[in-house]
Amino acid sequence: MYHDCRENWFLAQVKPNCANIADKNLKRQGFKTFLPLEEETRQRNGKFVTAMRPLFPGYIFVAFDAARGFWRTVNSTYGITRLVSFGNEPTAVPLDLVSYLMQRCDAKGKLLPATRLSPGDKVTLTTGPFANFVAEVEKIAPDRRVWVLMDIMGGQTRVAVGADQLRAV
């Protein structure tokens, strides 16, 4: 990804449930944005529903040249509450942090599963009836199936899941 050296990445706080609106409005004004997303499964009306949710709820990354005063435009964008600041001006997010997050996401901003899991790692299941359960990796099969140990009702239960259904804790 091309990056203008005069531009830094900043963190903008968005209004509740307005991340997509803020993203659209910032892009419409010509700003580069980054909104990392993750799949989240929740139980709703007795059914499990999987949806994309922001990795950092309430925040979006925005790139611009602060020296040119563009931060005032970002602050007044519909859907944005304010830029995260320490003092009178917004504080830049370290470029290597944003680059690392971008590498972990696909083109649409969806967080990809960790590339390396090993036995003994603590993981969280991201989908299915055991979503948000914490488990320990027991064994990784060659077909990318991962055997995890979960504490259920006071005992350990062995469950096989796909590597794409796990997130390292």
Coordinates of C-alpha atoms in Angstrom, one line a residue:
M1 CA 0.0 0.0 0.0
Y2 CA 1.3 3.4 -1.0
H3 CA 1.8 5.8 1.9
D4 CA 2.5 9.5 1.6
C5 CA 5.3 10.3 4.1
R6 CA 3.6 13.6 5.1
E7 CA 0.5 11.7 6.2
N8 CA 0.2 10.0 9.6
W9 CA -2.5 7.8 10.9
F10 CA -4.7 9.1 13.6
L11 CA -7.5 7.5 15.7
A12 CA -10.9 9.0 15.5
Q13 CA -13.7 8.2 17.9
V14 CA -17.0 7.6 16.2
K15 CA -20.5 8.1 17.4
P16 CA -22.3 4.9 18.6
N17 CA -23.1 2.6 15.7
C18 CA -21.8 5.1 13.2
A19 CA -18.5 3.4 12.1
N20 CA -19.7 2.7 8.6
I21 CA -21.3 6.1 8.2
A22 CA -18.1 7.8 9.4
D23 CA -16.0 5.6 7.1
K24 CA -18.2 6.5 4.1
N25 CA -18.1 10.2 4.8
L26 CA -14.4 10.4 5.4
K27 CA -13.7 8.5 2.1
R28 CA -16.1 10.8 0.3
Q29 CA -14.0 13.8 1.5
G30 CA -10.8 12.1 0.2
F31 CA -9.3 10.7 3.4
K32 CA -7.7 7.3 3.6
T33 CA -9.4 5.2 6.3
F34 CA -8.9 1.8 7.9
L35 CA -11.6 0.0 9.9
P36 CA -10.5 -3.4 10.9
L37 CA -13.4 -5.9 11.3
E38 CA -13.8 -9.3 12.9
E39 CA -16.5 -11.9 12.7
E40 CA -18.6 -12.1 15.9
T41 CA -21.2 -14.7 16.7
R42 CA -24.0 -13.8 19.1
Q43 CA -27.1 -15.7 20.2
R44 CA -30.2 -13.8 19.2
N45 CA -33.7 -15.2 19.6
G46 CA -32.4 -18.7 20.3
K47 CA -30.3 -18.7 17.1
F48 CA -26.6 -18.0 16.5
V49 CA -26.0 -15.0 14.2
T50 CA -22.6 -14.2 12.8
A51 CA -21.9 -10.6 11.8
M52 CA -18.9 -8.4 11.1
R53 CA -18.1 -6.0 13.9
P54 CA -15.3 -3.4 14.3
L55 CA -12.2 -4.8 16.0
F56 CA -12.0 -1.6 18.0
P57 CA -15.6 -0.6 18.6
G58 CA -16.1 3.1 18.6
Y59 CA -12.9 4.0 16.7
I60 CA -11.6 4.3 13.1
F61 CA -8.1 5.0 11.7
V62 CA -7.7 8.0 9.4
A63 CA -4.6 9.1 7.5
F64 CA -3.9 12.8 6.7
D65 CA -1.3 15.6 6.9
A66 CA -1.8 17.2 10.3
A67 CA 0.4 20.1 9.4
R68 CA -2.2 21.3 6.8
G69 CA -4.9 21.4 9.4
F70 CA -7.0 18.6 8.0
W71 CA -7.8 17.4 11.5
R72 CA -10.4 20.0 11.9
T73 CA -12.2 18.6 8.8
V74 CA -12.1 15.1 10.3
N75 CA -13.5 16.4 13.6
S76 CA -16.5 18.0 11.9
T77 CA -17.3 14.9 9.7
Y78 CA -20.7 13.4 10.3
G79 CA -20.4 10.3 12.3
I80 CA -17.1 11.4 14.1
T81 CA -17.1 12.5 17.7
R82 CA -13.5 13.7 17.8
L83 CA -9.9 12.7 17.1
V84 CA -8.0 11.1 20.0
S85 CA -5.8 13.9 21.3
F86 CA -3.3 14.6 24.0
G87 CA -3.3 18.4 24.4
N88 CA -4.7 20.7 21.7
E89 CA -3.8 18.6 18.6
P90 CA -4.5 15.0 17.7
T91 CA -1.8 12.4 18.4
A92 CA -0.5 10.1 15.6
V93 CA -0.7 6.4 15.9
P94 CA 2.7 4.6 15.4
L95 CA 2.9 3.7 11.7
D96 CA 4.3 0.2 12.4
L97 CA 1.2 -0.6 14.5
V98 CA -1.2 0.4 11.7
S99 CA 0.9 -1.5 9.1
Y100 CA 0.9 -4.6 11.3
L101 CA -2.9 -4.4 11.6
M102 CA -3.3 -3.9 7.9
Q103 CA -1.1 -7.0 7.2
R104 CA -3.4 -9.0 9.4
C105 CA -6.5 -8.0 7.5
D106 CA -7.8 -8.8 4.0
A107 CA -8.7 -6.2 1.4
K108 CA -12.1 -5.5 3.0
G109 CA -10.6 -5.0 6.5
K110 CA -11.6 -8.4 7.9
L111 CA -9.1 -9.7 10.5
L112 CA -7.5 -12.9 9.2
P113 CA -6.9 -15.8 11.6
A114 CA -3.5 -16.1 13.3
T115 CA -1.1 -17.9 11.0
R116 CA 0.6 -19.9 13.7
L117 CA -1.0 -21.7 16.5
S118 CA 0.8 -24.3 18.6
P119 CA -0.2 -26.8 21.3
G120 CA -0.7 -25.0 24.6
D121 CA -1.9 -21.7 23.1
K122 CA -5.0 -20.1 24.6
V123 CA -7.6 -19.3 21.9
T124 CA -11.1 -17.9 21.7
L125 CA -13.7 -19.5 19.4
T126 CA -15.1 -16.9 17.1
T127 CA -18.1 -18.7 15.6
G128 CA -20.7 -21.4 16.4
P129 CA -22.4 -22.4 19.6
F130 CA -19.1 -22.1 21.5
A131 CA -18.4 -18.5 20.4
N132 CA -16.4 -16.5 22.9
F133 CA -15.4 -19.6 24.8
V134 CA -11.7 -19.7 25.8
A135 CA -9.9 -23.0 25.0
E136 CA -6.4 -24.4 24.8
V137 CA -5.0 -25.8 21.6
E138 CA -4.2 -29.5 22.1
K139 CA -3.2 -30.7 18.6
I140 CA -3.2 -29.3 15.1
A141 CA -4.0 -31.8 12.3
P142 CA -2.5 -31.6 8.8
D143 CA -5.9 -30.7 7.3
R144 CA -6.0 -27.4 9.3
R145 CA -8.4 -29.0 11.8
V146 CA -7.5 -27.9 15.4
W147 CA -8.3 -30.0 18.5
V148 CA -9.0 -27.7 21.5
L149 CA -9.7 -28.5 25.1
M150 CA -12.6 -26.6 26.6
D151 CA -13.7 -26.4 30.2
I152 CA -17.4 -27.2 30.2
M153 CA -19.3 -27.9 33.4
G154 CA -16.2 -28.6 35.4
G155 CA -14.6 -31.0 33.0
Q156 CA -12.4 -30.8 29.9
T157 CA -14.0 -31.5 26.6
R158 CA -12.1 -32.1 23.4
V159 CA -13.5 -30.4 20.3
A160 CA -12.4 -30.2 16.7
V161 CA -12.7 -26.8 14.9
G162 CA -11.3 -25.1 11.8
A163 CA -8.3 -22.9 12.3
D164 CA -10.3 -20.0 10.8
Q165 CA -12.7 -20.3 13.8
L166 CA -10.1 -19.4 16.3
R167 CA -8.4 -16.2 17.5
A168 CA -5.3 -16.2 19.8
V169 CA -5.9 -14.7 23.2

